[in-house]
Amino acid sequence: MSEVILAEGLQNPEEQVLKRENLTEKDFKKIIRQMGLKVTQQRLVILETLAEGRVHVTAQEVFEIVNDKFPEMGFATVYRFLRKLTENNFVTEVRMGGLPARYELTPKRHHDHLTCVQCGKIVEFENQEIEKLQEQVAKKFGFELTNHVLELYGKCRDCQLNSKRKEA
Amino acid sequence: MSEVILAEGLQNPEEQVLKRENLTEKDFKKIIRQMGLKVTQQRLVILETLAEGRVHVTAQEVFEIVNDKFPEMGFATVYRFLRKLTENNFVTEVRMGGLPARYELTPKRHHDHLTCVQCGKIVEFENQEIEKLQEQVAKKFGFELTNHVLELYGKCRDCQLNSKRKEA
DNA sequence: AATTAATTGAAAATTATTCTCAATTAGTTT
DNA sequence: AAACTAATTGAGAATAATTTTCAATTAATT
Ligand SMILES: [Mn+2]
Ligand SMILES: [Mn+2]
Ligand SMILES: [Zn+2]
Ligand SMILES: [Zn+2]
C-alpha cells in the first residue's frame, strides 16, 4: 500500500539535493567521446536534460522533456543512452522498490537517499560512518565491496504535519 | 554488465543465512488466519515452500517448486499470496537492481544482505551501529523512518580466488 | 565527396507482475 | 449433513518498464 502512495507522490516531488556542477556542451561532448561514442544531437539533448531541472528522473520523464526540444527523438534512444551512461558510471541509477528506475548525473561525491513515502520528496545525504561500517561488514565476510544501495524511507516533516492536521 | 553476471549467478546461489525457526502446519494456519484469510491447500503449500529450501526465492521459483507438489496451482495465486504476505509483513521482499523480487519469511531479527555480484551468493548480516546511524540521519532531516534498504554488493572470497586462478 | 560503421526511430518482443472473470471452495449457517 | 455465500482460484488477458530488431539515416573518417 505504501507503494501506490509513493508512486503518486513521486509525480511531482520537490527535492533537497546536494550542489551540482554546471556542465556545458563541451563537457557533454567529452563525456560522449570518453565512452567511445559518436556525438549526436540526441545524446547532447539527453545530457542537457539530465544536467538541468529535476535531479532524479525516470527514462520516461527524460523522454518527455527531451521530446519537447527534439520531437523526432525515439524513447529507445533515451533508454539506450541512459544504459550506456550508467554502465560507464556517468549516470547513477536509483531504484526505489519496484518503481521505474530514476537516473541522475553521477555527482563527484557519493551519496545515498532518504525518500518520503507519502509525497516522494527526496533528500540526499552523505554519511562516512555508515560507509566505513559497510566496508567492515564486507571485510568480515571476506567480500571485496564493489557497490551498495542504501535507501531510507520515511515520512517527511511536512507530511507528518499534514497527517496531524487531518486527524484534528 | 554486472547485472547479467548477477542474474546468471543467482540461478543456483549458495547462501549463508541466519538461523530460521522451524515452522509447522499449525504455524502456517495461524499466519493465514491472522491475515483474515481462508486456509487453502495452495496457501499452505506456498508457506511450506517458503519455510524449507532456499531462503531468498523469486515468485517464479516458488511457483515451480510448488507446482511439483501441487500441479494445478496457478502462478497468479503465488504472486497474490506473496503480496498479501508481504503487506502483512510475514514475508520480506528483497529487491536487487532491476531483477525479479525475492522473498523470504520475515525472520524475528531484522537483517540486511551482502550479495556476490559474480556467483550470486547471499550473506545475511545484522549491524546495529548502521541501524542507529540511519535513524540519526532520518532525524537530522526531520523524517520519521519507516523502513530502509541496505544491500551490499561485492565479490566473495571464492570468486576472488577463481579470478586469480584464471589470471595465472 | 565517398565510405562505412555507428546510430536512430518505430514497432515488435520480452519480462515481471497484476488484473479479470467464471468456476470452485472454505467456512458458516441452517 | 446440506445449503449458502463470500472468498479464492486458475487461465489467460492486460499492463508497465525496458530491450531488441531492423531498415533508414548520419557522424566521423578517408
Ligand atoms: Mn541522488
Ligand atoms: Mn535475507
Ligand atoms: Zn512528504
Ligand atoms: Zn561469489
mmCIF file of C-alpha atoms (C1' of nucleotides) and ligand atoms in Angstrom:
data_model
loop_
_atom_site.group_PDB
_atom_site.id
_atom_site.type_symbol
_atom_site.label_atom_id
_atom_site.label_comp_id
_atom_site.label_asym_id
_atom_site.label_seq_id
_atom_site.Cartn_x
_atom_site.Cartn_y
_atom_site.Cartn_z
ATOM 1 C CA MET A 1 0.000 0.000 0.000
ATOM 2 C CA SER A 2 2.859 2.363 0.602
ATOM 3 C CA GLU A 3 3.874 1.586 -2.958
ATOM 4 C CA VAL A 4 0.930 3.309 -4.528
ATOM 5 C CA ILE A 5 1.191 6.380 -2.375
ATOM 6 C CA LEU A 6 4.866 6.543 -3.151
ATOM 7 C CA ALA A 7 4.281 6.251 -6.862
ATOM 8 C CA GLU A 8 1.722 9.029 -6.817
ATOM 9 C CA GLY A 9 3.856 11.273 -4.705
ATOM 10 C CA LEU A 10 6.770 10.853 -6.986
ATOM 11 C CA GLN A 11 4.963 12.503 -9.829
ATOM 12 C CA ASN A 12 5.874 15.944 -8.603
ATOM 13 C CA PRO A 13 8.278 15.665 -5.748
ATOM 14 C CA GLU A 14 10.373 18.551 -4.541
ATOM 15 C CA GLU A 15 13.878 17.527 -3.808
ATOM 16 C CA GLN A 16 16.636 18.521 -1.457
ATOM 17 C CA VAL A 17 19.791 17.805 -3.376
ATOM 18 C CA LEU A 18 23.499 18.328 -2.981
ATOM 19 C CA LYS A 19 25.010 21.037 -5.154
ATOM 20 C CA ARG A 20 25.734 20.052 -8.742
ATOM 21 C CA GLU A 21 28.405 21.137 -11.189
ATOM 22 C CA ASN A 22 27.434 23.403 -14.070
ATOM 23 C CA LEU A 23 28.106 21.438 -17.212
ATOM 24 C CA THR A 24 28.345 22.872 -20.715
ATOM 25 C CA GLU A 25 28.105 21.399 -24.188
ATOM 26 C CA LYS A 26 31.885 20.959 -24.138
ATOM 27 C CA ASP A 27 31.602 18.690 -21.117
ATOM 28 C CA PHE A 28 28.813 16.695 -22.713
ATOM 29 C CA LYS A 29 30.898 16.066 -25.819
ATOM 30 C CA LYS A 30 33.808 14.998 -23.685
ATOM 31 C CA ILE A 31 31.621 12.556 -21.809
ATOM 32 C CA ILE A 32 30.287 11.043 -25.015
ATOM 33 C CA ARG A 33 33.761 10.715 -26.518
ATOM 34 C CA GLN A 34 35.128 9.204 -23.329
ATOM 35 C CA MET A 35 32.689 6.386 -23.865
ATOM 36 C CA GLY A 36 33.932 5.940 -27.420
ATOM 37 C CA LEU A 37 30.607 7.003 -28.916
ATOM 38 C CA LYS A 38 29.647 9.391 -31.645
ATOM 39 C CA VAL A 39 28.410 12.842 -30.723
ATOM 40 C CA THR A 40 24.804 13.174 -31.838
ATOM 41 C CA GLN A 41 22.168 15.805 -31.238
ATOM 42 C CA GLN A 42 20.013 13.361 -29.312
ATOM 43 C CA ARG A 43 22.828 12.449 -26.966
ATOM 44 C CA LEU A 44 23.616 16.094 -26.341
ATOM 45 C CA VAL A 45 19.990 16.899 -25.628
ATOM 46 C CA ILE A 46 19.667 13.973 -23.238
ATOM 47 C CA LEU A 47 22.735 15.074 -21.310
ATOM 48 C CA GLU A 48 21.461 18.649 -21.281
ATOM 49 C CA THR A 49 18.207 17.438 -19.810
ATOM 50 C CA LEU A 50 19.995 15.456 -17.132
ATOM 51 C CA ALA A 51 22.125 18.456 -16.210
ATOM 52 C CA GLU A 52 19.273 20.909 -15.690
ATOM 53 C CA GLY A 53 15.896 20.547 -13.959
ATOM 54 C CA ARG A 54 14.882 17.652 -11.766
ATOM 55 C CA VAL A 55 17.788 15.632 -10.485
ATOM 56 C CA HIS A 56 16.217 12.187 -10.176
ATOM 57 C CA VAL A 57 14.374 11.471 -13.383
ATOM 58 C CA THR A 58 12.870 8.380 -14.930
ATOM 59 C CA ALA A 59 13.594 7.392 -18.505
ATOM 60 C CA GLN A 60 10.027 8.348 -19.358
ATOM 61 C CA GLU A 61 10.472 11.792 -17.847
ATOM 62 C CA VAL A 62 13.679 12.335 -19.773
ATOM 63 C CA PHE A 63 11.914 11.239 -22.919
ATOM 64 C CA GLU A 64 9.047 13.644 -22.404
ATOM 65 C CA ILE A 65 11.257 16.623 -21.633
ATOM 66 C CA VAL A 66 13.588 15.833 -24.481
ATOM 67 C CA ASN A 67 10.702 15.242 -26.807
ATOM 68 C CA ASP A 68 9.680 18.896 -26.486
ATOM 69 C CA LYS A 69 13.013 20.258 -27.628
ATOM 70 C CA PHE A 70 13.502 17.487 -30.094
ATOM 71 C CA PRO A 71 10.241 15.883 -31.222
ATOM 72 C CA GLU A 72 11.748 13.310 -33.557
ATOM 73 C CA MET A 73 13.570 11.562 -30.709
ATOM 74 C CA GLY A 74 12.540 7.974 -30.002
ATOM 75 C CA PHE A 75 12.325 6.651 -26.481
ATOM 76 C CA ALA A 76 14.544 3.712 -27.358
ATOM 77 C CA THR A 77 17.333 6.226 -27.791
ATOM 78 C CA VAL A 78 16.751 7.577 -24.315
ATOM 79 C CA TYR A 79 16.772 4.131 -22.709
ATOM 80 C CA ARG A 80 19.787 3.083 -24.733
ATOM 81 C CA PHE A 81 21.852 6.103 -23.865
ATOM 82 C CA LEU A 82 20.868 6.084 -20.196
ATOM 83 C CA ARG A 83 22.044 2.494 -20.031
ATOM 84 C CA LYS A 84 25.361 3.372 -21.647
ATOM 85 C CA LEU A 85 25.822 6.305 -19.291
ATOM 86 C CA THR A 86 25.038 4.089 -16.327
ATOM 87 C CA GLU A 87 27.459 1.378 -17.439
ATOM 88 C CA ASN A 88 30.158 3.993 -17.737
ATOM 89 C CA ASN A 89 29.211 5.469 -14.401
ATOM 90 C CA PHE A 90 28.451 8.936 -15.741
ATOM 91 C CA VAL A 91 24.937 8.395 -14.532
ATOM 92 C CA THR A 92 23.734 6.622 -11.425
ATOM 93 C CA GLU A 93 20.609 4.527 -11.397
ATOM 94 C CA VAL A 94 18.460 4.880 -8.297
ATOM 95 C CA ARG A 95 15.821 2.251 -7.729
ATOM 96 C CA MET A 96 13.080 2.518 -5.167
ATOM 97 C CA GLY A 97 11.094 -0.645 -4.656
ATOM 98 C CA GLY A 98 9.555 -1.888 -7.870
ATOM 99 C CA LEU A 99 9.150 1.591 -9.313
ATOM 100 C CA PRO A 100 10.722 2.694 -12.600
ATOM 101 C CA ALA A 101 14.428 3.439 -12.266
ATOM 102 C CA ARG A 102 15.466 7.028 -11.739
ATOM 103 C CA TYR A 103 18.676 8.470 -13.077
ATOM 104 C CA GLU A 104 20.984 11.283 -12.021
ATOM 105 C CA LEU A 105 24.286 12.511 -13.327
ATOM 106 C CA THR A 106 26.813 10.893 -11.024
ATOM 107 C CA PRO A 107 27.978 13.625 -8.654
ATOM 108 C CA LYS A 108 31.610 13.965 -7.588
ATOM 109 C CA ARG A 109 30.763 12.736 -4.088
ATOM 110 C CA HIS A 110 28.848 9.580 -3.397
ATOM 111 C CA HIS A 111 25.575 9.950 -1.537
ATOM 112 C CA ASP A 112 22.527 7.961 -0.538
ATOM 113 C CA HIS A 113 18.823 8.813 -0.472
ATOM 114 C CA LEU A 114 16.116 9.473 2.069
ATOM 115 C CA THR A 115 12.690 9.419 0.471
ATOM 116 C CA CYS A 116 9.271 10.425 1.774
ATOM 117 C CA VAL A 117 6.853 7.547 1.272
ATOM 118 C CA GLN A 118 3.979 10.000 1.237
ATOM 119 C CA CYS A 119 4.943 12.854 -1.073
ATOM 120 C CA GLY A 120 8.000 11.382 -2.780
ATOM 121 C CA LYS A 121 10.356 14.130 -1.672
ATOM 122 C CA ILE A 122 13.977 13.011 -1.984
ATOM 123 C CA VAL A 123 16.766 14.125 0.326
ATOM 124 C CA GLU A 124 20.362 13.283 -0.492
ATOM 125 C CA PHE A 125 22.810 12.640 2.299
ATOM 126 C CA GLU A 126 26.386 11.590 2.866
ATOM 127 C CA ASN A 127 27.442 9.616 5.898
ATOM 128 C CA GLN A 128 31.040 8.499 6.116
ATOM 129 C CA GLU A 129 30.482 6.480 9.256
ATOM 130 C CA ILE A 130 27.918 4.303 7.556
ATOM 131 C CA GLU A 131 30.194 3.906 4.547
ATOM 132 C CA LYS A 132 33.020 2.784 6.804
ATOM 133 C CA LEU A 133 30.838 0.290 8.636
ATOM 134 C CA GLN A 134 29.710 -1.163 5.329
ATOM 135 C CA GLU A 135 33.329 -1.800 4.400
ATOM 136 C CA GLN A 136 33.846 -3.513 7.724
ATOM 137 C CA VAL A 137 30.876 -5.785 7.197
ATOM 138 C CA ALA A 138 32.096 -6.784 3.753
ATOM 139 C CA LYS A 139 35.589 -7.448 5.063
ATOM 140 C CA LYS A 140 34.245 -9.547 7.897
ATOM 141 C CA PHE A 141 32.649 -11.910 5.385
ATOM 142 C CA GLY A 142 35.614 -11.914 3.012
ATOM 143 C CA PHE A 143 33.909 -9.812 0.350
ATOM 144 C CA GLU A 144 35.534 -7.197 -1.837
ATOM 145 C CA LEU A 145 32.882 -4.465 -1.878
ATOM 146 C CA THR A 146 32.009 -3.091 -5.307
ATOM 147 C CA ASN A 147 28.948 -1.007 -4.550
ATOM 148 C CA HIS A 148 25.953 -0.683 -2.313
ATOM 149 C CA VAL A 149 22.413 0.554 -2.153
ATOM 150 C CA LEU A 150 21.204 2.436 0.887
ATOM 151 C CA GLU A 151 17.745 3.881 0.655
ATOM 152 C CA LEU A 152 15.943 5.231 3.701
ATOM 153 C CA TYR A 153 12.179 5.635 3.613
ATOM 154 C CA GLY A 154 10.037 7.642 5.963
ATOM 155 C CA LYS A 155 7.588 10.462 6.382
ATOM 156 C CA CYS A 156 8.944 13.964 5.903
ATOM 157 C CA ARG A 157 8.182 16.797 8.308
ATOM 158 C CA ASP A 158 5.542 18.325 6.039
ATOM 159 C CA CYS A 159 3.695 15.065 5.626
ATOM 160 C CA GLN A 160 3.811 14.413 9.356
ATOM 161 C CA LEU A 161 2.165 17.788 9.920
ATOM 162 C CA ASN A 162 -0.410 17.150 7.217
ATOM 163 C CA SER A 163 -1.346 13.871 8.875
ATOM 164 C CA LYS A 164 -1.820 15.579 12.219
ATOM 165 C CA ARG A 165 -3.907 18.291 10.614
ATOM 166 C CA LYS A 166 -6.245 15.698 9.128
ATOM 167 C CA GLU A 167 -6.668 13.965 12.485
ATOM 168 C CA ALA A 168 -7.597 17.238 14.218
ATOM 169 C CA MET B 1 27.352 -5.761 -17.191
ATOM 170 C CA SER B 2 27.368 -6.757 -13.568
ATOM 171 C CA GLU B 3 23.643 -7.188 -13.947
ATOM 172 C CA VAL B 4 23.885 -10.106 -16.306
ATOM 173 C CA ILE B 5 26.524 -11.898 -14.301
ATOM 174 C CA LEU B 6 24.465 -11.358 -11.207
ATOM 175 C CA ALA B 7 21.337 -12.709 -12.805
ATOM 176 C CA GLU B 8 23.105 -15.817 -14.038
ATOM 177 C CA GLY B 9 24.834 -16.388 -10.748
ATOM 178 C CA LEU B 10 21.595 -16.154 -8.906
ATOM 179 C CA GLN B 11 20.214 -19.195 -10.610
ATOM 180 C CA ASN B 12 21.937 -21.516 -8.165
ATOM 181 C CA PRO B 13 23.461 -19.484 -5.427
ATOM 182 C CA GLU B 14 24.506 -20.955 -2.136
ATOM 183 C CA GLU B 15 23.548 -18.797 0.764
ATOM 184 C CA GLN B 16 24.818 -18.023 4.197
ATOM 185 C CA VAL B 17 21.725 -17.297 6.199
ATOM 186 C CA LEU B 18 20.815 -16.604 9.782
ATOM 187 C CA LYS B 19 19.124 -19.459 11.581
ATOM 188 C CA ARG B 20 15.430 -19.845 10.916
ATOM 189 C CA GLU B 21 12.599 -21.096 13.074
ATOM 190 C CA ASN B 22 11.102 -24.484 12.303
ATOM 191 C CA LEU B 23 7.532 -23.845 11.328
ATOM 192 C CA THR B 24 4.802 -26.444 11.177
ATOM 193 C CA GLU B 25 1.418 -26.603 9.500
ATOM 194 C CA LYS B 26 -0.100 -25.221 12.701
ATOM 195 C CA ASP B 27 2.003 -22.096 12.370
ATOM 196 C CA PHE B 28 1.084 -21.700 8.730
ATOM 197 C CA LYS B 29 -2.608 -21.853 9.535
ATOM 198 C CA LYS B 30 -2.142 -19.318 12.271
ATOM 199 C CA ILE B 31 -0.363 -16.973 9.876
ATOM 200 C CA ILE B 32 -3.113 -17.266 7.303
ATOM 201 C CA ARG B 33 -5.838 -16.686 9.873
ATOM 202 C CA GLN B 34 -4.014 -13.722 11.344
ATOM 203 C CA MET B 35 -4.377 -12.094 7.954
ATOM 204 C CA GLY B 36 -8.098 -12.812 7.980
ATOM 205 C CA LEU B 37 -7.848 -15.193 5.049
ATOM 206 C CA LYS B 38 -9.194 -18.636 4.397
ATOM 207 C CA VAL B 39 -6.887 -21.603 4.841
ATOM 208 C CA THR B 40 -6.427 -23.271 1.474
ATOM 209 C CA GLN B 41 -4.141 -26.048 0.277
ATOM 210 C CA GLN B 42 -2.330 -23.672 -2.064
ATOM 211 C CA ARG B 43 -1.606 -21.207 0.702
ATOM 212 C CA LEU B 44 -0.300 -23.962 2.935
ATOM 213 C CA VAL B 45 1.930 -25.335 0.205
ATOM 214 C CA ILE B 46 3.310 -21.886 -0.582
ATOM 215 C CA LEU B 47 4.156 -21.280 3.068
ATOM 216 C CA GLU B 48 5.693 -24.750 3.301
ATOM 217 C CA THR B 49 7.869 -23.931 0.328
ATOM 218 C CA LEU B 50 8.962 -20.655 1.861
ATOM 219 C CA ALA B 51 9.834 -22.369 5.143
ATOM 220 C CA GLU B 52 12.069 -25.070 3.675
ATOM 221 C CA GLY B 53 14.793 -24.950 0.992
ATOM 222 C CA ARG B 54 16.251 -21.763 -0.438
ATOM 223 C CA VAL B 55 15.680 -18.732 1.698
ATOM 224 C CA HIS B 56 15.570 -15.991 -0.934
ATOM 225 C CA VAL B 57 13.246 -17.118 -3.680
ATOM 226 C CA THR B 58 11.569 -15.407 -6.586
ATOM 227 C CA ALA B 59 7.857 -15.773 -7.239
ATOM 228 C CA GLN B 60 8.745 -17.886 -10.275
ATOM 229 C CA GLU B 61 10.887 -20.196 -8.176
ATOM 230 C CA VAL B 62 8.143 -20.604 -5.622
ATOM 231 C CA PHE B 63 5.717 -21.350 -8.404
ATOM 232 C CA GLU B 64 7.952 -24.022 -9.917
ATOM 233 C CA ILE B 65 8.658 -25.756 -6.620
ATOM 234 C CA VAL B 66 5.042 -25.591 -5.580
ATOM 235 C CA ASN B 67 3.919 -26.746 -8.977
ATOM 236 C CA ASP B 68 5.638 -30.095 -8.428
ATOM 237 C CA LYS B 69 3.778 -30.884 -5.227
ATOM 238 C CA PHE B 70 0.619 -29.316 -6.493
ATOM 239 C CA PRO B 71 0.405 -29.180 -10.294
ATOM 240 C CA GLU B 72 -2.947 -27.469 -10.528
ATOM 241 C CA MET B 73 -1.651 -24.321 -8.830
ATOM 242 C CA GLY B 74 -1.677 -21.156 -10.913
ATOM 243 C CA PHE B 75 1.109 -18.615 -10.715
ATOM 244 C CA ALA B 76 -1.348 -15.805 -10.067
ATOM 245 C CA THR B 77 -2.068 -17.476 -6.757
ATOM 246 C CA VAL B 78 1.605 -17.428 -5.873
ATOM 247 C CA TYR B 79 2.012 -13.766 -6.742
ATOM 248 C CA ARG B 80 -1.206 -12.863 -4.974
ATOM 249 C CA PHE B 81 -0.344 -14.654 -1.789
ATOM 250 C CA LEU B 82 3.243 -13.407 -1.715
ATOM 251 C CA ARG B 83 1.901 -9.884 -1.992
ATOM 252 C CA LYS B 84 -0.512 -10.438 0.867
ATOM 253 C CA LEU B 85 2.217 -11.955 3.000
ATOM 254 C CA THR B 86 4.480 -9.027 2.222
ATOM 255 C CA GLU B 87 1.805 -6.461 3.049
ATOM 256 C CA ASN B 88 1.277 -8.166 6.373
ATOM 257 C CA ASN B 89 4.993 -8.378 6.962
ATOM 258 C CA PHE B 90 5.097 -12.153 7.261
ATOM 259 C CA VAL B 91 7.331 -12.118 4.226
ATOM 260 C CA THR B 92 10.011 -9.625 3.287
ATOM 261 C CA GLU B 93 10.619 -8.588 -0.280
ATOM 262 C CA VAL B 94 14.260 -8.234 -1.257
ATOM 263 C CA ARG B 95 15.000 -6.394 -4.487
ATOM 264 C CA MET B 96 18.372 -6.320 -6.144
ATOM 265 C CA GLY B 97 18.658 -3.889 -9.012
ATOM 266 C CA GLY B 98 16.076 -4.495 -11.669
ATOM 267 C CA LEU B 99 15.975 -8.238 -11.064
ATOM 268 C CA PRO B 100 12.802 -10.068 -10.073
ATOM 269 C CA ALA B 101 11.911 -9.596 -6.417
ATOM 270 C CA ARG B 102 13.000 -12.283 -3.980
ATOM 271 C CA TYR B 103 11.009 -13.226 -0.925
ATOM 272 C CA GLU B 104 11.869 -14.671 2.476
ATOM 273 C CA LEU B 105 9.819 -15.418 5.547
ATOM 274 C CA THR B 106 10.418 -12.418 7.750
ATOM 275 C CA PRO B 107 12.830 -13.554 10.453
ATOM 276 C CA LYS B 108 12.466 -12.436 14.068
ATOM 277 C CA ARG B 109 15.509 -10.180 13.751
ATOM 278 C CA HIS B 110 15.933 -7.633 11.008
ATOM 279 C CA HIS B 111 18.938 -8.100 8.743
ATOM 280 C CA ASP B 112 20.432 -6.796 5.533
ATOM 281 C CA HIS B 113 22.149 -8.515 2.614
ATOM 282 C CA LEU B 114 25.611 -8.835 1.170
ATOM 283 C CA THR B 115 25.494 -10.346 -2.305
ATOM 284 C CA CYS B 116 28.250 -11.653 -4.568
ATOM 285 C CA VAL B 117 27.938 -9.998 -7.966
ATOM 286 C CA GLN B 118 29.718 -12.955 -9.545
ATOM 287 C CA CYS B 119 28.088 -16.091 -8.188
ATOM 288 C CA GLY B 120 25.008 -14.641 -6.507
ATOM 289 C CA LYS B 121 25.825 -15.971 -3.058
ATOM 290 C CA ILE B 122 23.853 -14.116 -0.397
ATOM 291 C CA VAL B 123 25.116 -13.415 3.107
ATOM 292 C CA GLU B 124 22.775 -12.029 5.730
ATOM 293 C CA PHE B 125 24.112 -9.689 8.359
ATOM 294 C CA GLU B 126 22.951 -7.585 11.258
ATOM 295 C CA ASN B 127 24.653 -4.353 12.222
ATOM 296 C CA GLN B 128 23.148 -2.320 14.997
ATOM 297 C CA GLU B 129 25.566 0.547 14.545
ATOM 298 C CA ILE B 130 24.460 1.093 10.975
ATOM 299 C CA GLU B 131 20.827 0.877 12.028
ATOM 300 C CA LYS B 132 21.408 3.523 14.676
ATOM 301 C CA LEU B 133 23.174 5.825 12.246
ATOM 302 C CA GLN B 134 20.293 5.506 9.811
ATOM 303 C CA GLU B 135 17.910 6.688 12.495
ATOM 304 C CA GLN B 136 20.167 9.633 13.153
ATOM 305 C CA VAL B 137 20.233 10.611 9.502
ATOM 306 C CA ALA B 138 16.457 10.467 9.268
ATOM 307 C CA LYS B 139 16.071 12.514 12.411
ATOM 308 C CA LYS B 140 18.524 15.110 11.164
ATOM 309 C CA PHE B 141 16.276 15.764 8.155
ATOM 310 C CA GLY B 142 13.045 15.640 10.138
ATOM 311 C CA PHE B 143 11.923 12.296 8.776
ATOM 312 C CA GLU B 144 10.094 9.594 10.663
ATOM 313 C CA LEU B 145 11.823 6.454 9.403
ATOM 314 C CA THR B 146 9.515 3.662 8.286
ATOM 315 C CA ASN B 147 11.935 1.274 6.608
ATOM 316 C CA HIS B 148 15.170 1.053 4.697
ATOM 317 C CA VAL B 149 17.006 -0.945 2.093
ATOM 318 C CA LEU B 150 20.662 -1.730 2.581
ATOM 319 C CA GLU B 151 22.198 -4.036 0.025
ATOM 320 C CA LEU B 152 25.940 -4.516 -0.226
ATOM 321 C CA TYR B 153 27.419 -5.931 -3.409
ATOM 322 C CA GLY B 154 30.884 -7.346 -3.889
ATOM 323 C CA LYS B 155 32.977 -10.336 -4.821
ATOM 324 C CA CYS B 156 33.003 -13.213 -2.365
ATOM 325 C CA ARG B 157 36.196 -14.962 -1.295
ATOM 326 C CA ASP B 158 35.642 -17.929 -3.626
ATOM 327 C CA CYS B 159 35.074 -15.724 -6.643
ATOM 328 C CA GLN B 160 38.133 -13.639 -5.818
ATOM 329 C CA LEU B 161 40.215 -16.829 -5.790
ATOM 330 C CA ASN B 162 38.659 -18.041 -9.027
ATOM 331 C CA SER B 163 39.547 -14.760 -10.706
ATOM 332 C CA LYS B 164 43.171 -15.043 -9.568
ATOM 333 C CA ARG B 165 43.336 -18.640 -10.774
ATOM 334 C CA LYS B 166 42.201 -17.584 -14.239
ATOM 335 C CA GLU B 167 44.807 -14.836 -14.412
ATOM 336 C CA ALA B 168 47.626 -17.244 -13.534
ATOM 337 C "C1'" DA C 1 32.671 13.884 -51.797
ATOM 338 C "C1'" DA C 2 32.757 8.937 -50.828
ATOM 339 C "C1'" DT C 3 32.851 5.318 -47.426
ATOM 340 C "C1'" DT C 4 31.351 2.862 -43.590
ATOM 341 C "C1'" DA C 5 30.356 1.578 -39.171
ATOM 342 C "C1'" DA C 6 27.536 3.530 -35.588
ATOM 343 C "C1'" DT C 7 23.176 5.396 -34.567
ATOM 344 C "C1'" DT C 8 18.438 6.151 -34.871
ATOM 345 C "C1'" DG C 9 13.094 5.679 -34.563
ATOM 346 C "C1'" DA C 10 9.296 2.684 -34.923
ATOM 347 C "C1'" DA C 11 7.440 -1.241 -33.849
ATOM 348 C "C1'" DA C 12 7.696 -5.779 -32.023
ATOM 349 C "C1'" DA C 13 9.380 -8.579 -28.247
ATOM 350 C "C1'" DT C 14 10.371 -9.581 -23.537
ATOM 351 C "C1'" DT C 15 9.917 -9.775 -18.537
ATOM 352 C "C1'" DA C 16 7.809 -9.302 -14.308
ATOM 353 C "C1'" DT C 17 3.710 -8.589 -12.343
ATOM 354 C "C1'" DT C 18 -1.255 -7.536 -11.935
ATOM 355 C "C1'" DC C 19 -5.969 -7.875 -13.294
ATOM 356 C "C1'" DT C 20 -10.367 -10.047 -14.893
ATOM 357 C "C1'" DC C 21 -13.750 -13.288 -14.592
ATOM 358 C "C1'" DA C 22 -16.219 -17.535 -14.484
ATOM 359 C "C1'" DA C 23 -15.848 -21.727 -11.807
ATOM 360 C "C1'" DT C 24 -14.712 -23.707 -7.401
ATOM 361 C "C1'" DT C 25 -14.390 -23.996 -2.461
ATOM 362 C "C1'" DA C 26 -13.817 -22.783 2.727
ATOM 363 C "C1'" DG C 27 -16.219 -21.554 6.365
ATOM 364 C "C1'" DT C 28 -20.541 -20.526 8.217
ATOM 365 C "C1'" DT C 29 -25.482 -21.190 8.872
ATOM 366 C "C1'" DT C 30 -29.235 -23.803 8.877
ATOM 367 C "C1'" DA D 1 -25.188 -33.021 6.614
ATOM 368 C "C1'" DA D 2 -26.940 -29.960 3.022
ATOM 369 C "C1'" DA D 3 -27.276 -25.205 1.746
ATOM 370 C "C1'" DC D 4 -25.375 -20.756 1.413
ATOM 371 C "C1'" DT D 5 -22.222 -17.169 0.305
ATOM 372 C "C1'" DA D 6 -18.327 -14.576 0.045
ATOM 373 C "C1'" DA D 7 -13.532 -15.566 -0.756
ATOM 374 C "C1'" DT D 8 -10.431 -17.926 -3.624
ATOM 375 C "C1'" DT D 9 -8.726 -19.960 -7.616
ATOM 376 C "C1'" DG D 10 -6.546 -20.788 -12.431
ATOM 377 C "C1'" DA D 11 -6.284 -19.351 -17.072
ATOM 378 C "C1'" DG D 12 -5.415 -16.069 -19.766
ATOM 379 C "C1'" DA D 13 -5.542 -11.210 -20.962
ATOM 380 C "C1'" DA D 14 -3.626 -6.853 -19.648
ATOM 381 C "C1'" DT D 15 -0.134 -3.699 -18.101
ATOM 382 C "C1'" DA D 16 4.257 -1.438 -17.401
ATOM 383 C "C1'" DA D 17 9.039 -0.968 -17.930
ATOM 384 C "C1'" DT D 18 12.592 -1.993 -20.645
ATOM 385 C "C1'" DT D 19 15.062 -4.293 -24.524
ATOM 386 C "C1'" DT D 20 15.581 -5.902 -29.140
ATOM 387 C "C1'" DT D 21 15.213 -5.823 -34.130
ATOM 388 C "C1'" DC D 22 15.945 -3.817 -38.383
ATOM 389 C "C1'" DA D 23 15.903 -0.798 -42.251
ATOM 390 C "C1'" DA D 24 16.990 4.001 -42.931
ATOM 391 C "C1'" DT D 25 19.942 7.808 -41.576
ATOM 392 C "C1'" DT D 26 24.132 10.066 -40.148
ATOM 393 C "C1'" DA D 27 28.811 11.139 -37.836
ATOM 394 C "C1'" DA D 28 33.347 10.573 -38.425
ATOM 395 C "C1'" DT D 29 36.982 9.150 -41.350
ATOM 396 C "C1'" DT D 30 39.310 8.869 -45.767
HETATM 397 MN MN MN E 1 20.784 11.453 -5.701
HETATM 398 MN MN MN E 2 17.531 -12.380 3.991
HETATM 399 ZN ZN ZN E 3 6.498 14.007 2.405
HETATM 400 ZN ZN ZN E 4 30.869 -15.333 -5.435
#
